[in-house]
Amino acid sequence: DEGHHHHHHQQLQEGNGNGNGENGSGSRSGRTSGSQSVGARLIVALDKEVVAMVERDGFDEVTKTVKKQVKQEMDTHNKLSSELRRKECALAAYKATDSSRKDMLEQLNSITEYLQTHDMGDGGGDGDGGGGGE
């Protein structure tokens, strides 16, 4: 009886896989654009390096440093490197959330988790399976 039960369970799982596959193929196309734009922007905004710097030197100190770097780059090259732009974004995001590093990292984690479950999670992988089946 137990053997029978086990077999039944596997069939259930296959069923699930196929179901997800159908959605997956739909959400997979959205995945790149969705996760790249919104997700990446959010994660870039909460840049870990900047969070660490703020934690170490304090928000005002880091802001001063970054502003100085920004000014130097603008004077020298008349444009900002993507790294500095990222730092600026991160500081802005930090200021907007105005929270301790712990909250910040939790936010980062929950955003990452959100992306994994909604954008790049099982839906995407199963999508491949579904496509193959078709």
N, CA and C atoms as an extended XYZ file, in Angstrom:
402
Properties=species:S:1:pos:R:3:atomname:S:1:resname:S:1:resid:I:1 pbc="F F F"
N         0.840       -1.212        0.000 N   ASP     1
C         0.000        0.000        0.000 CA  ASP     1
C         0.866        1.249        0.000 C   ASP     1
N         1.949        1.159        0.735 N   GLU     2
C         2.812        2.335        0.816 CA  GLU     2
C         3.455        2.622       -0.540 C   GLU     2
N         3.857        1.532       -1.205 N   GLY     3
C         4.439        1.687       -2.535 CA  GLY     3
C         3.459        2.376       -3.450 C   GLY     3
N         2.238        1.975       -3.373 N   HIS     4
C         1.214        2.580       -4.227 CA  HIS     4
C         1.105        4.070       -3.920 C   HIS     4
N         1.094        4.366       -2.631 N   HIS     5
C         0.956        5.770       -2.229 CA  HIS     5
C         2.092        6.612       -2.814 C   HIS     5
N         3.283        6.070       -2.728 N   HIS     6
C         4.453        6.807       -3.215 CA  HIS     6
C         4.298        7.103       -4.704 C   HIS     6
N         3.885        6.114       -5.435 N   HIS     7
C         3.715        6.282       -6.873 CA  HIS     7
C         2.722        7.402       -7.156 C   HIS     7
N         1.655        7.392       -6.413 N   HIS     8
C         0.615        8.399       -6.604 CA  HIS     8
C         1.211        9.795       -6.410 C   HIS     8
N         2.028        9.916       -5.374 N   HIS     9
C         2.624       11.213       -5.060 CA  HIS     9
C         3.443       11.726       -6.249 C   HIS     9
N         4.179       10.836       -6.853 N   GLN    10
C         5.016       11.289       -7.972 CA  GLN    10
C         4.176       11.793       -9.128 C   GLN    10
N         3.084       11.122       -9.352 N   GLN    11
C         2.226       11.563      -10.448 CA  GLN    11
C         1.722       12.974      -10.164 C   GLN    11
N         1.377       13.223       -8.940 N   LEU    12
C         0.920       14.553       -8.558 CA  LEU    12
C         1.980       15.593       -8.922 C   LEU    12
N         3.204       15.252       -8.591 N   GLN    13
C         4.281       16.215       -8.842 CA  GLN    13
C         4.440       16.492      -10.322 C   GLN    13
N         4.336       15.449      -11.111 N   GLU    14
C         4.456       15.665      -12.549 CA  GLU    14
C         3.360       16.613      -13.013 C   GLU    14
N         2.181       16.364      -12.501 N   GLY    15
C         1.062       17.225      -12.872 CA  GLY    15
C         1.392       18.681      -12.598 C   GLY    15
N         1.914       18.927      -11.420 N   ASN    16
C         2.285       20.291      -11.064 CA  ASN    16
C         3.290       20.870      -12.033 C   ASN    16
N         4.271       20.051      -12.338 N   GLY    17
C         5.340       20.527      -13.214 CA  GLY    17
C         4.764       21.032      -14.517 C   GLY    17
N         3.866       20.248      -15.086 N   ASN    18
C         3.307       20.648      -16.370 CA  ASN    18
C         2.508       21.932      -16.231 C   ASN    18
N         1.723       22.002      -15.182 N   GLY    19
C         0.904       23.193      -14.982 CA  GLY    19
C         1.774       24.428      -14.947 C   GLY    19
N         2.826       24.339      -14.142 N   ASN    20
C         3.721       25.485      -14.047 CA  ASN    20
C         4.364       25.800      -15.371 C   ASN    20
N         4.629       24.753      -16.111 N   GLY    21
C         5.293       24.941      -17.390 CA  GLY    21
C         4.519       25.919      -18.245 C   GLY    21
N         3.209       25.762      -18.239 N   GLU    22
C         2.402       26.654      -19.085 CA  GLU    22
C         2.583       28.109      -18.644 C   GLU    22
N         2.425       28.346      -17.332 N   ASN    23
C         2.621       29.722      -16.863 CA  ASN    23
C         4.049       30.152      -17.120 C   ASN    23
N         4.942       29.191      -16.836 N   GLY    24
C         6.363       29.511      -16.904 CA  GLY    24
C         6.720       30.121      -18.239 C   GLY    24
N         6.236       29.505      -19.307 N   SER    25
C         6.645       30.013      -20.607 CA  SER    25
C         6.140       31.440      -20.767 C   SER    25
N         4.989       31.717      -20.186 N   GLY    26
C         4.484       33.089      -20.249 CA  GLY    26
C         5.364       34.022      -19.445 C   GLY    26
N         5.650       33.617      -18.199 N   SER    27
C         6.375       34.541      -17.334 CA  SER    27
C         7.845       34.607      -17.696 C   SER    27
N         8.304       33.639      -18.493 N   ARG    28
C         9.718       33.655      -18.810 CA  ARG    28
C        10.075       34.820      -19.708 C   ARG    28
N         9.203       35.127      -20.645 N   SER    29
C         9.517       36.241      -21.527 CA  SER    29
C         9.514       37.537      -20.724 C   SER    29
N         8.588       37.630      -19.784 N   GLY    30
C         8.532       38.829      -18.962 CA  GLY    30
C         9.700       38.904      -18.007 C   GLY    30
N        10.298       37.747      -17.770 N   ARG    31
C        11.312       37.680      -16.736 CA  ARG    31
C        12.461       38.635      -16.995 C   ARG    31
N        13.023       38.574      -18.184 N   THR    32
C        14.202       39.390      -18.433 CA  THR    32
C        13.868       40.862      -18.269 C   THR    32
N        12.826       41.304      -18.964 N   SER    33
C        12.533       42.726      -18.877 CA  SER    33
C        12.126       43.078      -17.449 C   SER    33
N        11.233       42.283      -16.876 N   GLY    34
C        10.747       42.606      -15.543 CA  GLY    34
C        11.863       42.670      -14.526 C   GLY    34
N        12.605       41.558      -14.394 N   SER    35
C        13.582       41.519      -13.322 CA  SER    35
C        14.728       42.473      -13.613 C   SER    35
N        15.091       42.624      -14.879 N   GLN    36
C        16.181       43.534      -15.190 CA  GLN    36
C        15.809       44.940      -14.768 C   GLN    36
N        14.645       45.420      -15.246 N   SER    37
C        14.348       46.816      -14.996 CA  SER    37
C        14.054       47.062      -13.525 C   SER    37
N        12.903       46.606      -13.073 N   VAL    38
C        12.489       46.961      -11.717 CA  VAL    38
C        13.420       46.346      -10.699 C   VAL    38
N        13.602       45.033      -10.786 N   GLY    39
C        14.395       44.338       -9.785 CA  GLY    39
C        15.806       44.855       -9.696 C   GLY    39
N        16.456       44.913      -10.848 N   ALA    40
C        17.854       45.326      -10.839 CA  ALA    40
C        17.966       46.744      -10.316 C   ALA    40
N        17.030       47.592      -10.708 N   ARG    41
C        17.095       48.973      -10.233 CA  ARG    41
C        16.980       49.026       -8.725 C   ARG    41
N        16.037       48.271       -8.174 N   LEU    42
C        15.875       48.272       -6.724 CA  LEU    42
C        17.120       47.760       -6.039 C   LEU    42
N        17.651       46.660       -6.572 N   ILE    43
C        18.814       46.071       -5.924 CA  ILE    43
C        20.015       46.983       -6.080 C   ILE    43
N        20.146       47.606       -7.240 N   VAL    44
C        21.237       48.556       -7.422 CA  VAL    44
C        21.060       49.724       -6.455 C   VAL    44
N        19.817       50.139       -6.288 N   ALA    45
C        19.561       51.264       -5.393 CA  ALA    45
C        20.013       50.952       -3.977 C   ALA    45
N        19.801       49.711       -3.559 N   LEU    46
C        20.250       49.334       -2.222 CA  LEU    46
C        21.582       48.613       -2.326 C   LEU    46
N        22.556       49.322       -2.810 N   ASP    47
C        23.862       48.735       -3.076 CA  ASP    47
C        24.542       48.303       -1.777 C   ASP    47
N        24.945       47.041       -1.734 N   LYS    48
C        25.503       46.493       -0.483 CA  LYS    48
C        26.768       47.214       -0.060 C   LYS    48
N        27.583       47.553       -1.030 N   GLU    49
C        28.857       48.206       -0.733 CA  GLU    49
C        28.598       49.526       -0.006 C   GLU    49
N        27.614       50.258       -0.509 N   VAL    50
C        27.304       51.554        0.092 CA  VAL    50
C        26.727       51.361        1.486 C   VAL    50
N        25.884       50.352        1.610 N   VAL    51
C        25.323       50.058        2.932 CA  VAL    51
C        26.455       49.794        3.919 C   VAL    51
N        27.441       49.043        3.465 N   ALA    52
C        28.576       48.728        4.331 CA  ALA    52
C        29.359       49.988        4.687 C   ALA    52
N        29.553       50.848        3.687 N   MET    53
C        30.285       52.094        3.935 CA  MET    53
C        29.542       52.963        4.944 C   MET    53
N        28.230       53.048        4.759 N   VAL    54
C        27.432       53.874        5.657 CA  VAL    54
C        27.515       53.327        7.075 C   VAL    54
N        27.467       52.003        7.151 N   GLU    55
C        27.562       51.348        8.444 CA  GLU    55
C        28.889       51.680        9.114 C   GLU    55
N        29.948       51.728        8.314 N   ARG    56
C        31.277       51.933        8.862 CA  ARG    56
C        31.519       53.406        9.205 C   ARG    56
N        31.210       54.298        8.250 N   ASP    57
C        31.611       55.703        8.412 CA  ASP    57
C        30.462       56.634        8.761 C   ASP    57
N        29.243       56.121        8.691 N   GLY    58
C        28.101       56.999        8.929 CA  GLY    58
C        27.625       57.645        7.642 C   GLY    58
N        26.330       57.902        7.595 N   PHE    59
C        25.703       58.373        6.357 CA  PHE    59
C        26.308       59.690        5.866 C   PHE    59
N        26.462       60.646        6.765 N   ASP    60
C        26.935       61.977        6.343 CA  ASP    60
C        28.330       61.899        5.740 C   ASP    60
N        29.164       61.093        6.389 N   GLU    61
C        30.552       60.965        5.946 CA  GLU    61
C        30.591       60.380        4.534 C   GLU    61
N        29.828       59.328        4.322 N   VAL    62
C        29.811       58.674        3.006 CA  VAL    62
C        29.254       59.628        1.957 C   VAL    62
N        28.206       60.360        2.322 N   THR    63
C        27.618       61.319        1.381 CA  THR    63
C        28.667       62.336        0.960 C   THR    63
N        29.421       62.824        1.954 N   LYS    64
C        30.467       63.803        1.647 CA  LYS    64
C        31.482       63.211        0.674 C   LYS    64
N        31.938       61.995        0.990 N   THR    65
C        32.929       61.327        0.136 CA  THR    65
C        32.413       61.186       -1.276 C   THR    65
N        31.207       60.677       -1.398 N   VAL    66
C        30.646       60.428       -2.726 CA  VAL    66
C        30.471       61.742       -3.473 C   VAL    66
N        29.994       62.772       -2.767 N   LYS    67
C        29.821       64.076       -3.421 CA  LYS    67
C        31.153       64.589       -3.952 C   LYS    67
N        32.213       64.380       -3.142 N   LYS    68
C        33.536       64.832       -3.558 CA  LYS    68
C        33.945       64.080       -4.821 C   LYS    68
N        33.746       62.742       -4.810 N   GLN    69
C        34.095       61.923       -5.974 CA  GLN    69
C        33.296       62.364       -7.190 C   GLN    69
N        32.023       62.632       -6.965 N   VAL    70
C        31.164       63.071       -8.072 CA  VAL    70
C        31.717       64.358       -8.664 C   VAL    70
N        32.063       65.309       -7.790 N   LYS    71
C        32.575       66.589       -8.263 CA  LYS    71
C        33.863       66.396       -9.056 C   LYS    71
N        34.753       65.558       -8.512 N   GLN    72
C        36.022       65.296       -9.200 CA  GLN    72
C        35.777       64.714      -10.586 C   GLN    72
N        34.903       63.728      -10.650 N   GLU    73
C        34.663       63.076      -11.946 CA  GLU    73
C        34.038       64.038      -12.931 C   GLU    73
N        33.127       64.864      -12.435 N   MET    74
C        32.488       65.821      -13.333 CA  MET    74
C        33.525       66.819      -13.846 C   MET    74
N        34.410       67.257      -12.947 N   ASP    75
C        35.446       68.206      -13.360 CA  ASP    75
C        36.390       67.575      -14.375 C   ASP    75
N        36.738       66.319      -14.139 N   THR    76
C        37.748       65.665      -14.980 CA  THR    76
C        37.162       65.165      -16.290 C   THR    76
N        36.064       64.399      -16.185 N   HIS    77
C        35.550       63.700      -17.374 CA  HIS    77
C        34.236       64.280      -17.883 C   HIS    77
N        33.661       65.180      -17.076 N   ASN    78
C        32.377       65.757      -17.452 CA  ASN    78
C        31.238       64.725      -17.499 C   ASN    78
N        31.522       63.526      -16.974 N   LYS    79
C        30.425       62.556      -16.820 CA  LYS    79
C        30.731       61.625      -15.656 C   LYS    79
N        29.694       60.925      -15.198 N   LEU    80
C        29.858       60.058      -14.033 CA  LEU    80
C        30.029       58.609      -14.457 C   LEU    80
N        30.925       57.925      -13.749 N   SER    81
C        31.052       56.486      -13.978 CA  SER    81
C        29.814       55.802      -13.420 C   SER    81
N        29.531       54.618      -13.943 N   SER    82
C        28.319       53.918      -13.485 CA  SER    82
C        28.451       53.575      -12.008 C   SER    82
N        29.680       53.343      -11.570 N   GLU    83
C        29.875       52.995      -10.160 CA  GLU    83
C        29.448       54.146       -9.260 C   GLU    83
N        29.858       55.360       -9.641 N   LEU    84
C        29.498       56.513       -8.824 CA  LEU    84
C        28.001       56.778       -8.887 C   LEU    84
N        27.449       56.612      -10.084 N   ARG    85
C        26.001       56.799      -10.206 CA  ARG    85
C        25.284       55.831       -9.284 C   ARG    85
N        25.825       54.597       -9.237 N   ARG    86
C        25.204       53.584       -8.396 CA  ARG    86
C        25.283       54.010       -6.930 C   ARG    86
N        26.438       54.540       -6.551 N   LYS    87
C        26.598       54.975       -5.160 CA  LYS    87
C        25.619       56.097       -4.841 C   LYS    87
N        25.484       57.022       -5.777 N   GLU    88
C        24.546       58.125       -5.569 CA  GLU    88
C        23.137       57.583       -5.369 C   GLU    88
N        22.747       56.657       -6.256 N   CYS    89
C        21.417       56.039       -6.145 CA  CYS    89
C        21.261       55.373       -4.797 C   CYS    89
N        22.311       54.660       -4.411 N   ALA    90
C        22.234       53.907       -3.166 CA  ALA    90
C        22.051       54.849       -1.986 C   ALA    90
N        22.784       55.953       -2.026 N   LEU    91
C        22.658       56.909       -0.926 CA  LEU    91
C        21.258       57.519       -0.910 C   LEU    91
N        20.762       57.811       -2.097 N   ALA    92
C        19.407       58.359       -2.172 CA  ALA    92
C        18.408       57.349       -1.621 C   ALA    92
N        18.611       56.088       -2.010 N   ALA    93
C        17.710       55.043       -1.533 CA  ALA    93
C        17.846       54.889       -0.031 C   ALA    93
N        19.088       54.982        0.430 N   TYR    94
C        19.342       54.842        1.868 CA  TYR    94
C        18.625       55.948        2.623 C   TYR    94
N        18.740       57.153        2.079 N   LYS    95
C        18.110       58.301        2.723 CA  LYS    95
C        16.600       58.133        2.703 C   LYS    95
N        16.098       57.645        1.564 N   ALA    96
C        14.653       57.482        1.438 CA  ALA    96
C        14.135       56.462        2.447 C   ALA    96
N        14.862       55.373        2.584 N   THR    97
C        14.402       54.372        3.553 CA  THR    97
C        14.772       54.821        4.952 C   THR    97
N        15.858       55.599        5.040 N   ASP    98
C        16.265       56.195        6.300 CA  ASP    98
C        16.242       55.163        7.419 C   ASP    98
N        16.828       54.012        7.164 N   SER    99
C        16.729       52.955        8.161 CA  SER    99
C        18.098       52.397        8.466 C   SER    99
N        18.135       51.602        9.489 N   SER   100
C        19.398       51.000        9.879 CA  SER   100
C        19.807       49.967        8.849 C   SER   100
N        21.034       49.538        8.935 N   ARG   101
C        21.557       48.594        7.958 CA  ARG   101
C        20.764       47.292        7.991 C   ARG   101
N        20.341       46.901        9.186 N   LYS   102
C        19.628       45.630        9.307 CA  LYS   102
C        18.357       45.684        8.464 C   LYS   102
N        17.592       46.760        8.632 N   ASP   103
C        16.366       46.913        7.839 CA  ASP   103
C        16.716       46.899        6.362 C   ASP   103
N        17.814       47.586        6.081 N   MET   104
C        18.231       47.738        4.698 CA  MET   104
C        18.496       46.381        4.078 C   MET   104
N        19.268       45.561        4.797 N   LEU   105
C        19.620       44.261        4.260 CA  LEU   105
C        18.392       43.368        4.201 C   LEU   105
N        17.504       43.535        5.182 N   GLU   106
C        16.276       42.753        5.143 CA  GLU   106
C        15.474       43.137        3.912 C   GLU   106
N        15.444       44.424        3.637 N   GLN   107
C        14.724       44.905        2.459 CA  GLN   107
C        15.349       44.321        1.199 C   GLN   107
N        16.680       44.355        1.178 N   LEU   108
C        17.398       43.815        0.034 CA  LEU   108
C        17.049       42.346       -0.137 C   LEU   108
N        17.048       41.622        0.978 N   ASN   109
C        16.728       40.200        0.914 CA  ASN   109
C        15.304       39.972        0.456 C   ASN   109
N        14.387       40.779        0.976 N   SER   110
C        13.001       40.532        0.608 CA  SER   110
C        12.784       40.896       -0.860 C   SER   110
N        13.491       41.894       -1.341 N   ILE   111
C        13.389       42.228       -2.763 CA  ILE   111
C        13.941       41.071       -3.588 C   ILE   111
N        15.102       40.573       -3.156 N   THR   112
C        15.712       39.458       -3.882 CA  THR   112
C        14.775       38.262       -3.865 C   THR   112
N        14.221       37.986       -2.674 N   GLU   113
C        13.297       36.860       -2.563 CA  GLU   113
C        12.089       37.079       -3.452 C   GLU   113
N        11.588       38.293       -3.436 N   TYR   114
C        10.417       38.607       -4.249 CA  TYR   114
C        10.721       38.333       -5.717 C   TYR   114
N        11.883       38.783       -6.139 N   LEU   115
C        12.260       38.581       -7.534 CA  LEU   115
C        12.383       37.106       -7.843 C   LEU   115
N        12.974       36.373       -6.912 N   GLN   116
C        13.177       34.956       -7.166 CA  GLN   116
C        11.834       34.253       -7.268 C   GLN   116
N        10.904       34.599       -6.383 N   THR   117
C         9.629       33.891       -6.433 CA  THR   117
C         8.779       34.377       -7.588 C   THR   117
N         8.811       35.668       -7.885 N   HIS   118
C         7.890       36.182       -8.897 CA  HIS   118
C         8.480       36.190      -10.290 C   HIS   118
N         9.766       36.556      -10.365 N   ASP   119
C        10.338       36.758      -11.696 CA  ASP   119
C        11.160       35.580      -12.160 C   ASP   119
N        12.104       35.169      -11.320 N   MET   120
C        13.085       34.228      -11.829 CA  MET   120
C        13.001       32.911      -11.090 C   MET   120
N        11.899       32.670      -10.410 N   GLY   121
C        11.802       31.467       -9.605 CA  GLY   121
C        11.348       30.293      -10.430 C   GLY   121
N        10.587       29.419       -9.780 N   ASP   122
C        10.213       28.164      -10.422 CA  ASP   122
C         9.495       28.388      -11.733 C   ASP   122
N         8.714       29.427      -11.803 N   GLY   123
C         7.978       29.675      -13.038 CA  GLY   123
C         8.885       29.605      -14.242 C   GLY   123
N        10.028       30.251      -14.131 N   GLY   124
C        10.935       30.290      -15.273 CA  GLY   124
C        11.465       28.913      -15.613 C   GLY   124
N        11.962       28.219      -14.609 N   GLY   125
C        12.539       26.901      -14.857 CA  GLY   125
C        11.506       25.964      -15.431 C   GLY   125
N        10.349       25.923      -14.795 N   ASP   126
C         9.303       25.021      -15.266 CA  ASP   126
C         8.864       25.403      -16.662 C   ASP   126
N         8.964       26.665      -16.964 N   GLY   127
C         8.563       27.122      -18.286 CA  GLY   127
C         9.325       26.367      -19.362 C   GLY   127
N        10.613       26.229      -19.118 N   ASP   128
C        11.428       25.482      -20.073 CA  ASP   128
C        10.866       24.092      -20.264 C   ASP   128
N        10.532       23.452      -19.147 N   GLY   129
C         9.982       22.102      -19.210 CA  GLY   129
C         8.726       22.102      -20.055 C   GLY   129
N         7.872       23.057      -19.784 N   GLY   130
C         6.612       23.126      -20.513 CA  GLY   130
C         6.863       23.266      -22.007 C   GLY   130
N         7.752       24.170      -22.351 N   GLY   131
C         8.055       24.405      -23.764 CA  GLY   131
C         8.538       23.124      -24.421 C   GLY   131
N         9.418       22.423      -23.716 N   GLY   132
C         9.950       21.185      -24.262 CA  GLY   132
C         8.822       20.197      -24.546 C   GLY   132
N         7.902       20.118      -23.587 N   GLY   133
C         6.794       19.181      -23.737 CA  GLY   133
C         5.996       19.475      -25.000 C   GLY   133
N         5.698       20.748      -25.193 N   GLU   134
C         4.960       21.138      -26.385 CA  GLU   134
C         5.739       20.742      -27.626 C   GLU   134
